[in-house]
Amino acid sequence: MNSEEYEKSVLEWRKNDDAKLRGENGWLSLAGLFWLNEGTNTAGSDSACDILLPPRAPASFGTFEFDGKNVSLRVADGLQAEVNGKLVKRAVLKSRQDPKPSFITFDGLRMVVHKHNGRSAIRIWDNLSPARESLAPREWYPIDQKYCFRANYTRFKEPVKANLPNVFGDVEEWQMTGQLSFEFNGQTHALDVTEQDDGSLFVQFKDSTQNTYPPGRYVYAQPEKGTQYTLDFNIAHNPPCVFTPFATCAFAPKQNHLKAAIEAGEIYTNKH
């Protein structure tokens, strides 16, 4: 495509990404992430609750029972909530990572069991949150087509373990499925990636720019033909933990720290 068409496509992508960020059950709707303790975990708007809901919620919404593996919900007397659209008083919950997760809905709130790095939590969305509309405009580098690469993907014979730092200051183990290589400024660069269900490759990378998010950024490489992928850094974006304290972000492994400056994609302004 010509430069005008290309710029239009990037701007459209950015517009759609912003809509997802602000949308119902999007990252800006997140209102809590509470790690479960074994036994009874109380939930409600009362400050004494283990799982704190927004002020409009009942002081006591109910309890989440956790036996170290399974989580069950018991709704407080006089209240009813829905799990996947069905009214319930009690329910055994399937986590977000299950093929058929159990989503709890109540008065504009949405909750789910979220498993991360061997721990279980209750993740909460508040679709009435003003944060969905109050986000400061995101800032981006000028669009430059030289940062859109034809990259080659080499799948590993077996997934390779990688230790990734995360937003909690911990290290978590990922399974990297292959390596994506591209040419820039006369040098070959390689990034370890993970294959996604839609055929794209998830890339967590860090580069030498000074005005981007220090732990790194994300970008999805799109499949073309055979082992060829489009790696477009003009749509590289900040991880969701830039916008909410309730995201569970993992950052670029050491092998994905580029010495090159990728002056494309989203800038970090610390306004969010």
Short mmCIF file of C-alpha atoms in Angstrom, two decimals, residues 82-86 102-105:
data_model
loop_
_atom_site.label_atom_id
_atom_site.label_comp_id
_atom_site.label_asym_id
_atom_site.label_seq_id
_atom_site.Cartn_x
_atom_site.Cartn_y
_atom_site.Cartn_z
CA GLU A 82 -25.85 -13.75 37.81
CA VAL A 83 -23.22 -16.22 36.69
CA ASN A 84 -23.03 -16.38 32.92
CA GLY A 85 -26.51 -14.88 32.71
CA LYS A 86 -28.22 -17.17 35.21
CA SER A 102 -17.71 -18.22 35.20
CA PHE A 103 -18.42 -14.49 34.94
CA ILE A 104 -20.33 -12.99 37.86
CA THR A 105 -22.39 -9.87 37.12
#
